[in-house]
GROMACS .gro file of C-alpha atoms in nm:
model
  379
    1MET     CA    1   0.413  -0.414   2.786
    2VAL     CA    2   0.488  -0.691   2.563
    3ILE     CA    3   0.430  -0.525   2.224
    4PHE     CA    4   0.633  -0.201   2.352
    5GLU     CA    5   0.940  -0.444   2.465
    6PHE     CA    6   0.912  -0.655   2.146
    7PHE     CA    7   1.040  -0.341   1.964
    8VAL     CA    8   1.249  -0.195   2.186
    9SER     CA    9   1.605  -0.259   2.112
   10ASN     CA   10   1.922  -0.126   2.209
   11THR     CA   11   2.144  -0.322   1.974
   12GLU     CA   12   2.433  -0.135   1.816
   13PHE     CA   13   2.249  -0.049   1.489
   14PHE     CA   14   2.029   0.215   1.655
   15ALA     CA   15   2.321   0.361   1.818
   16ILE     CA   16   2.457   0.498   1.502
   17SER     CA   17   2.553   0.842   1.538
   18LEU     CA   18   2.436   1.117   1.284
   19LYS     CA   19   2.747   1.118   1.096
   20ARG     CA   20   2.718   0.750   1.051
   21ILE     CA   21   2.392   0.747   0.960
   22THR     CA   22   2.472   1.033   0.702
   23CYS     CA   23   2.779   0.808   0.583
   24LEU     CA   24   2.537   0.494   0.500
   25VAL     CA   25   2.318   0.731   0.343
   26LEU     CA   26   2.585   0.832   0.059
   27LEU     CA   27   2.750   0.511   0.051
   28VAL     CA   28   2.436   0.329  -0.043
   29PHE     CA   29   2.369   0.626  -0.273
   30LEU     CA   30   2.692   0.539  -0.452
   31SER     CA   31   2.615   0.136  -0.472
   32TYR     CA   32   2.292   0.262  -0.598
   33VAL     CA   33   2.464   0.466  -0.873
   34ASN     CA   34   2.670   0.150  -0.943
   35THR     CA   35   2.475  -0.157  -0.868
   36VAL     CA   36   2.252  -0.320  -1.090
   37ALA     CA   37   2.144  -0.674  -1.051
   38SER     CA   38   1.979  -0.787  -1.370
   39LYS     CA   39   2.150  -1.115  -1.424
   40GLU     CA   40   1.982  -1.231  -1.050
   41GLN     CA   41   1.638  -1.119  -1.158
   42GLU     CA   42   1.651  -1.465  -1.320
   43GLU     CA   43   1.755  -1.610  -0.972
   44GLU     CA   44   1.528  -1.652  -0.670
   45TYR     CA   45   1.541  -1.331  -0.451
   46THR     CA   46   1.682  -1.388  -0.076
   47ARG     CA   47   1.724  -1.095   0.164
   48GLU     CA   48   2.090  -1.267   0.226
   49LYS     CA   49   2.200  -1.079  -0.048
   50VAL     CA   50   2.147  -0.721   0.017
   51GLN     CA   51   2.269  -0.820   0.406
   52ASN     CA   52   2.597  -0.932   0.293
   53VAL     CA   53   2.634  -0.595   0.160
   54TYR     CA   54   2.431  -0.408   0.432
   55PRO     CA   55   2.418  -0.568   0.757
   56GLY     CA   56   2.039  -0.556   0.937
   57PHE     CA   57   1.873  -0.480   0.628
   58GLY     CA   58   1.563  -0.645   0.613
   59THR     CA   59   1.538  -0.678   1.015
   60ASP     CA   60   1.670  -0.339   1.152
   61TYR     CA   61   1.599  -0.112   0.876
   62VAL     CA   62   1.465  -0.152   0.497
   63LEU     CA   63   1.570   0.155   0.228
   64PHE     CA   64   1.314   0.344   0.044
   65PRO     CA   65   1.415   0.532  -0.308
   66ASP     CA   66   1.289   0.900  -0.291
   67GLU     CA   67   1.135   1.105  -0.579
   68ARG     CA   68   1.501   1.161  -0.688
   69ASN     CA   69   1.604   0.789  -0.659
   70HIS     CA   70   1.786   0.876  -0.327
   71PRO     CA   71   1.772   0.665  -0.050
   72ILE     CA   72   1.606   0.694   0.252
   73ILE     CA   73   1.628   0.487   0.570
   74GLY     CA   74   1.331   0.336   0.741
   75TYR     CA   75   1.347   0.198   1.089
   76LEU     CA   76   1.171  -0.172   1.143
   77LYS     CA   77   1.258  -0.148   1.540
   78LEU     CA   78   1.273   0.102   1.814
   79ASN     CA   79   1.477   0.200   2.069
   80SER     CA   80   1.425   0.375   2.391
   81THR     CA   81   1.511   0.687   2.277
   82SER     CA   82   1.337   0.679   1.960
   83SER     CA   83   1.026   0.543   2.155
   84ARG     CA   84   1.058   0.899   2.395
   85THR     CA   85   1.130   1.108   2.074
   86PHE     CA   86   0.831   1.009   1.833
   87GLY     CA   87   0.570   0.948   2.119
   88ILE     CA   88   0.490   0.558   2.084
   89PHE     CA   89   0.293   0.606   2.399
   90ASP     CA   90   0.078   0.919   2.294
   91ILE     CA   91  -0.030   0.812   2.004
   92ASN     CA   92  -0.378   0.747   2.134
   93ASP     CA   93  -0.383   1.127   2.208
   94ARG     CA   94  -0.308   1.227   1.833
   95ASN     CA   95  -0.593   1.457   1.726
   96LEU     CA   96  -0.689   1.227   1.428
   97ASN     CA   97  -0.894   1.553   1.297
   98GLU     CA   98  -0.572   1.711   1.222
   99ASP     CA   99  -0.360   1.409   1.129
  100VAL     CA  100  -0.597   1.239   0.919
  101LYS     CA  101  -0.698   1.458   0.625
  102PHE     CA  102  -0.952   1.407   0.325
  103GLU     CA  103  -0.931   1.572  -0.009
  104TYR     CA  104  -1.237   1.535  -0.242
  105PHE     CA  105  -1.141   1.522  -0.622
  106SER     CA  106  -1.412   1.464  -0.912
  107ARG     CA  107  -1.429   1.582  -1.291
  108GLU     CA  108  -1.611   1.902  -1.224
  109TYR     CA  109  -1.353   2.012  -0.951
  110PRO     CA  110  -1.001   1.820  -1.074
  111ASP     CA  111  -0.754   2.043  -0.849
  112GLY     CA  112  -0.971   1.939  -0.553
  113PHE     CA  113  -0.975   2.105  -0.254
  114ARG     CA  114  -0.933   1.974   0.137
  115VAL     CA  115  -1.232   1.877   0.351
  116THR     CA  116  -1.230   2.116   0.614
  117SER     CA  117  -1.565   2.066   0.707
  118GLN     CA  118  -1.804   1.766   0.642
  119GLU     CA  119  -2.117   1.981   0.589
  120ILE     CA  120  -1.978   2.147   0.274
  121LEU     CA  121  -1.956   1.777   0.081
  122LYS     CA  122  -2.329   1.827   0.081
  123ASN     CA  123  -2.285   2.094  -0.211
  124TYR     CA  124  -2.045   1.836  -0.401
  125VAL     CA  125  -2.067   1.476  -0.330
  126ASN     CA  126  -2.315   1.323  -0.649
  127ILE     CA  127  -2.464   1.058  -0.440
  128SER     CA  128  -2.576   0.924  -0.783
  129LYS     CA  129  -2.204   0.861  -0.884
  130PRO     CA  130  -1.991   0.573  -0.735
  131THR     CA  131  -1.756   0.681  -0.498
  132LYS     CA  132  -1.376   0.579  -0.487
  133PHE     CA  133  -1.114   0.606  -0.208
  134ILE     CA  134  -0.718   0.575  -0.175
  135THR     CA  135  -0.527   0.626   0.081
  136HIS     CA  136  -0.111   0.533   0.139
  137GLY     CA  137   0.136   0.316   0.332
  138TRP     CA  138   0.441   0.361   0.574
  139MET     CA  139   0.687   0.701   0.425
  140SER     CA  140   0.430   0.831   0.171
  141GLY     CA  141   0.141   1.048   0.147
  142GLY     CA  142  -0.157   1.181  -0.045
  143ARG     CA  143   0.051   1.403  -0.295
  144LYS     CA  144   0.279   1.111  -0.339
  145ASP     CA  145   0.244   0.889  -0.671
  146SER     CA  146   0.092   0.634  -0.507
  147SER     CA  147  -0.228   0.824  -0.439
  148VAL     CA  148  -0.209   1.118  -0.741
  149LEU     CA  149  -0.174   0.833  -1.011
  150ILE     CA  150  -0.462   0.613  -0.888
  151ARG     CA  151  -0.672   0.907  -0.814
  152ASP     CA  152  -0.603   1.061  -1.164
  153GLY     CA  153  -0.654   0.728  -1.302
  154PHE     CA  154  -1.022   0.683  -1.131
  155LEU     CA  155  -1.105   1.024  -1.244
  156HIS     CA  156  -1.002   0.916  -1.633
  157LYS     CA  157  -1.198   0.639  -1.657
  158TYR     CA  158  -1.521   0.706  -1.409
  159ASP     CA  159  -1.755   1.012  -1.337
  160ALA     CA  160  -1.713   0.966  -0.994
  161ASN     CA  161  -1.681   1.114  -0.616
  162VAL     CA  162  -1.276   1.063  -0.560
  163PHE     CA  163  -1.123   1.122  -0.217
  164VAL     CA  164  -0.750   1.092  -0.109
  165MET     CA  165  -0.724   0.955   0.264
  166ASP     CA  166  -0.383   1.150   0.373
  167TRP     CA  167  -0.269   0.988   0.721
  168SER     CA  168   0.133   1.106   0.652
  169ALA     CA  169   0.140   1.285   0.996
  170ILE     CA  170   0.127   0.946   1.111
  171SER     CA  171   0.271   0.728   0.852
  172GLY     CA  172   0.562   0.963   0.756
  173ASN     CA  173   0.735   0.823   1.090
  174PRO     CA  174   1.020   0.672   0.994
  175PHE     CA  175   1.003   0.436   1.300
  176TYR     CA  176   0.754   0.173   1.171
  177PRO     CA  177   0.620   0.005   1.457
  178ILE     CA  178   0.451   0.380   1.524
  179PRO     CA  179   0.230   0.399   1.211
  180MET     CA  180   0.178   0.020   1.186
  181MET     CA  181   0.013   0.030   1.594
  182ALA     CA  182  -0.209   0.322   1.474
  183THR     CA  183  -0.360   0.169   1.180
  184PRO     CA  184  -0.659   0.045   1.388
  185LYS     CA  185  -0.693   0.408   1.501
  186VAL     CA  186  -0.662   0.580   1.177
  187GLY     CA  187  -0.879   0.280   1.046
  188LYS     CA  188  -1.131   0.378   1.239
  189HIS     CA  189  -1.124   0.747   1.198
  190TYR     CA  190  -1.144   0.666   0.839
  191GLY     CA  191  -1.448   0.476   0.892
  192LYS     CA  192  -1.638   0.766   1.047
  193PHE     CA  193  -1.565   0.948   0.790
  194LEU     CA  194  -1.732   0.683   0.548
  195ASN     CA  195  -2.030   0.674   0.778
  196TYR     CA  196  -2.121   1.020   0.757
  197LEU     CA  197  -2.141   1.006   0.402
  198VAL     CA  198  -2.361   0.727   0.426
  199ASP     CA  199  -2.598   0.820   0.744
  200GLU     CA  200  -2.586   1.248   0.660
  201LEU     CA  201  -2.553   1.223   0.246
  202GLY     CA  202  -2.708   0.921   0.120
  203VAL     CA  203  -2.423   0.713  -0.056
  204LYS     CA  204  -2.517   0.407  -0.083
  205PRO     CA  205  -2.243   0.107   0.099
  206VAL     CA  206  -2.186  -0.074  -0.207
  207ASP     CA  207  -2.101   0.230  -0.420
  208ILE     CA  208  -1.796   0.247  -0.212
  209HIS     CA  209  -1.448   0.135  -0.314
  210LEU     CA  210  -1.138   0.185  -0.095
  211VAL     CA  211  -0.789   0.137  -0.248
  212GLY     CA  212  -0.504   0.147   0.002
  213HIS     CA  213  -0.150   0.015  -0.056
  214SER     CA  214   0.056  -0.130   0.229
  215LEU     CA  215  -0.032  -0.041   0.563
  216GLY     CA  216  -0.329   0.153   0.357
  217ALA     CA  217  -0.437  -0.171   0.257
  218HIS     CA  218  -0.505  -0.271   0.692
  219VAL     CA  219  -0.658   0.072   0.719
  220SER     CA  220  -0.901   0.054   0.474
  221GLY     CA  221  -1.010  -0.338   0.586
  222PHE     CA  222  -1.045  -0.194   0.959
  223ALA     CA  223  -1.259   0.133   0.775
  224GLY     CA  224  -1.451  -0.117   0.626
  225ARG     CA  225  -1.529  -0.312   0.886
  226THR     CA  226  -1.625   0.048   1.109
  227VAL     CA  227  -1.902   0.090   0.862
  228LYS     CA  228  -2.204   0.057   1.024
  229ARG     CA  229  -2.538   0.056   0.772
  230GLY     CA  230  -2.411  -0.267   0.592
  231LYS     CA  231  -2.095  -0.352   0.405
  232ILE     CA  232  -1.914  -0.102   0.149
  233GLY     CA  233  -1.893  -0.272  -0.196
  234ARG     CA  234  -1.503  -0.320  -0.251
  235ILE     CA  235  -1.180  -0.297  -0.070
  236THR     CA  236  -0.871  -0.356  -0.292
  237GLY     CA  237  -0.578  -0.384  -0.101
  238LEU     CA  238  -0.226  -0.295  -0.297
  239ASP     CA  239   0.025  -0.551  -0.139
  240PRO     CA  240  -0.069  -0.523   0.215
  241ALA     CA  241   0.197  -0.484   0.463
  242LEU     CA  242   0.319  -0.781   0.605
  243PRO     CA  243   0.567  -0.666   0.909
  244GLY     CA  244   0.413  -0.696   1.245
  245PHE     CA  245   0.093  -0.794   1.096
  246ASP     CA  246   0.208  -1.150   1.010
  247SER     CA  247   0.303  -1.187   1.417
  248GLY     CA  248  -0.020  -1.052   1.538
  249LEU     CA  249   0.142  -0.771   1.693
  250VAL     CA  250  -0.184  -0.512   1.548
  251SER     CA  251  -0.453  -0.679   1.784
  252SER     CA  252  -0.712  -0.595   1.517
  253GLY     CA  253  -0.576  -0.858   1.258
  254THR     CA  254  -0.547  -0.760   0.900
  255LEU     CA  255  -0.751  -0.684   0.576
  256ASN     CA  256  -0.976  -0.965   0.522
  257SER     CA  257  -1.288  -1.098   0.320
  258LYS     CA  258  -1.555  -0.992   0.562
  259ASP     CA  259  -1.416  -0.612   0.534
  260ALA     CA  260  -1.617  -0.578   0.195
  261HIS     CA  261  -1.853  -0.739  -0.026
  262PHE     CA  262  -1.560  -0.766  -0.253
  263VAL     CA  263  -1.175  -0.788  -0.162
  264ASP     CA  264  -0.927  -0.809  -0.431
  265VAL     CA  265  -0.523  -0.815  -0.353
  266ILE     CA  266  -0.248  -0.777  -0.594
  267HIS     CA  267   0.078  -0.906  -0.414
  268THR     CA  268   0.436  -0.806  -0.538
  269CYS     CA  269   0.638  -0.839  -0.274
  270ALA     CA  270   0.492  -1.109  -0.121
  271GLY     CA  271   0.645  -1.254   0.240
  272PHE     CA  272   0.885  -0.941   0.265
  273LEU     CA  273   0.720  -0.606   0.277
  274GLY     CA  274   0.391  -0.730   0.148
  275TYR     CA  275   0.178  -1.037   0.255
  276LYS     CA  276   0.214  -1.383   0.097
  277SER     CA  277  -0.089  -1.573   0.207
  278PRO     CA  278  -0.435  -1.504   0.073
  279LEU     CA  279  -0.639  -1.221   0.232
  280GLY     CA  280  -0.938  -1.138   0.028
  281HIS     CA  281  -1.194  -1.293  -0.226
  282ALA     CA  282  -0.929  -1.301  -0.502
  283ASP     CA  283  -0.563  -1.262  -0.470
  284PHE     CA  284  -0.346  -1.202  -0.765
  285TYR     CA  285   0.056  -1.282  -0.783
  286PRO     CA  286   0.208  -1.099  -1.062
  287ASN     CA  287   0.541  -1.271  -1.167
  288GLY     CA  288   0.492  -1.488  -0.857
  289GLY     CA  289   0.379  -1.219  -0.642
  290CYS     CA  290   0.785  -1.160  -0.518
  291PRO     CA  291   1.023  -0.964  -0.555
  292PRO     CA  292   1.210  -0.871  -0.769
  293GLN     CA  293   0.932  -0.742  -0.999
  294PRO     CA  294   1.010  -0.649  -1.364
  295GLY     CA  295   1.242  -0.335  -1.364
  296CYS     CA  296   1.341  -0.346  -1.015
  297SER     CA  297   1.743  -0.442  -1.043
  298VAL     CA  298   1.878  -0.187  -0.789
  299LEU     CA  299   1.971  -0.463  -0.519
  300GLU     CA  300   1.926  -0.188  -0.234
  301PHE     CA  301   1.568  -0.107  -0.396
  302MET     CA  302   1.432  -0.455  -0.483
  303GLU     CA  303   1.232  -0.510  -0.178
  304ALA     CA  304   1.047  -0.143  -0.200
  305CYS     CA  305   1.060  -0.117  -0.590
  306SER     CA  306   0.872  -0.446  -0.571
  307HIS     CA  307   0.669  -0.343  -0.307
  308SER     CA  308   0.543  -0.026  -0.529
  309ARG     CA  309   0.465  -0.241  -0.849
  310SER     CA  310   0.141  -0.337  -0.682
  311TRP     CA  311  -0.033   0.029  -0.703
  312ARG     CA  312   0.151   0.060  -1.069
  313ILE     CA  313  -0.039  -0.217  -1.200
  314PHE     CA  314  -0.379  -0.120  -1.024
  315PHE     CA  315  -0.315   0.205  -1.168
  316SER     CA  316  -0.245   0.095  -1.561
  317SER     CA  317  -0.509  -0.134  -1.504
  318LEU     CA  318  -0.772   0.214  -1.482
  319VAL     CA  319  -0.593   0.343  -1.805
  320ASN     CA  320  -0.466   0.091  -2.003
  321GLU     CA  321  -0.695  -0.001  -2.309
  322GLU     CA  322  -0.507  -0.360  -2.281
  323PRO     CA  323  -0.629  -0.587  -1.941
  324TYR     CA  324  -0.403  -0.756  -1.750
  325MET     CA  325  -0.542  -1.124  -1.776
  326ALA     CA  326  -0.453  -1.375  -1.494
  327THR     CA  327  -0.528  -1.764  -1.447
  328LYS     CA  328  -0.681  -1.923  -1.164
  329CYS     CA  329  -0.399  -2.143  -0.977
  330SER     CA  330  -0.506  -2.411  -0.707
  331SER     CA  331  -0.222  -2.345  -0.500
  332LEU     CA  332   0.042  -2.095  -0.380
  333SER     CA  333   0.330  -2.363  -0.434
  334GLU     CA  334   0.168  -2.367  -0.792
  335ILE     CA  335   0.227  -1.972  -0.799
  336SER     CA  336   0.560  -1.952  -0.644
  337THR     CA  337   0.728  -2.237  -0.922
  338LYS     CA  338   0.614  -1.966  -1.194
  339LYS     CA  339   0.397  -2.249  -1.370
  340TRP     CA  340   0.106  -2.129  -1.616
  341CYS     CA  341  -0.167  -2.224  -1.406
  342LYS     CA  342  -0.478  -2.382  -1.592
  343GLY     CA  343  -0.728  -2.199  -1.487
  344ASP     CA  344  -1.008  -1.961  -1.659
  345PRO     CA  345  -0.821  -1.606  -1.740
  346ILE     CA  346  -0.996  -1.287  -1.560
  347GLU     CA  347  -0.860  -0.924  -1.584
  348MET     CA  348  -0.665  -0.827  -1.287
  349GLY     CA  349  -0.664  -0.489  -1.120
  350ASP     CA  350  -0.931  -0.250  -1.162
  351GLY     CA  351  -1.186  -0.463  -1.374
  352THR     CA  352  -1.155  -0.799  -1.145
  353PRO     CA  353  -1.509  -0.910  -1.149
  354LEU     CA  354  -1.686  -0.918  -0.836
  355GLU     CA  355  -1.745  -1.226  -0.855
  356ALA     CA  356  -1.365  -1.378  -0.839
  357ARG     CA  357  -1.268  -1.637  -0.611
  358GLY     CA  358  -0.953  -1.787  -0.525
  359ILE     CA  359  -0.570  -1.712  -0.620
  360TYR     CA  360  -0.394  -1.613  -0.949
  361PHE     CA  361  -0.079  -1.559  -1.155
  362THR     CA  362  -0.056  -1.356  -1.433
  363GLU     CA  363   0.319  -1.218  -1.606
  364VAL     CA  364   0.365  -0.850  -1.586
  365LEU     CA  365   0.667  -0.695  -1.785
  366GLU     CA  366   0.774  -0.347  -1.687
  367GLU     CA  367   0.699  -0.263  -2.027
  368ASP     CA  368   0.352  -0.294  -1.978
  369LEU     CA  369   0.337  -0.092  -1.711
  370LEU     CA  370   0.203   0.302  -1.781
  371PHE     CA  371   0.349   0.591  -1.535
  372SER     CA  372   0.105   0.876  -1.601
  373VAL     CA  373  -0.239   0.971  -1.773
  374GLU     CA  374  -0.074   1.103  -2.069
  375ASP     CA  375   0.111   0.773  -2.136
  376ALA     CA  376  -0.220   0.634  -2.185
  377ASN     CA  377  -0.356   0.927  -2.441
  378LYS     CA  378  -0.043   0.807  -2.612
  379VAL     CA  379  -0.099   0.435  -2.693
   0.00000   0.00000   0.00000
């Protein structure tokens, strides 16, 4: 199978013993403690700067900070051993009812509960209220910050039905190609859940808003196109994942403007971990859309940190009284040079007008971001 052969690699990197991997992680962490590249933020970021220190970075593996800011290695390729160990061939046999979980939240039920039976939702979902969904990306989950903060932000701003879709049983696989190739199937399963809300509970598709980060952005797109009775109202893609999708390895394509009545996208690691090309009706490129984003100064984590800025920005737009205003640009080249564009400004984030069309530039500083609902209450 051509796709599988593309990922199967017997490079020396993947032959590294567990001991050598542990040593690499330790070295990366020590470098994290001592490496601050604030001056480099003023220069154009290139992967070569990281690869000079960490050979194979960005092609064989990437680094993510965990909740204690310790490095986690995520692999971008498979070898024959990893494909057998992690079951690339039985991905279609997964029990998605167990691997894909939904949790329901509302102002009446802020602690939420796992949806073990769709029938139970008849007692909780209020179809007169808007319905919001959040899902995460690779190496993340429904209880991680990207999902939890946006969930809390929605409940802070709206009296709404809020769902978190957790597919971490699949997305948590450290070998990226496996969750990447699973996104269409996960999205279709997600779409079946949406169809239940529409068909059985009477939720209007136009009242549904899906928010997805990284791989979760594409999953949201696949879910949106699965809904049978009309298009859903909105999908927000937060730095949709680039690797594998740009080369057409996922036959279902990517998140696109046909997946909902309105699709908006925030790009923060464009051309590296996230898509650079416009995908929606309105695409936003804060600080030019590329790494390093302000505050992402640790060399090893510049890409991962910048990738996460998309959901930080969206969360902040939910709870911050001061909107992020963006200006329409005529081309990506105008954005890449970080020139101020001349179009009329519109709001970026949750408050983006549904009639917005085109590409937009804005500046977002680290101090402009909020990191909890409590931060908003202090402002």
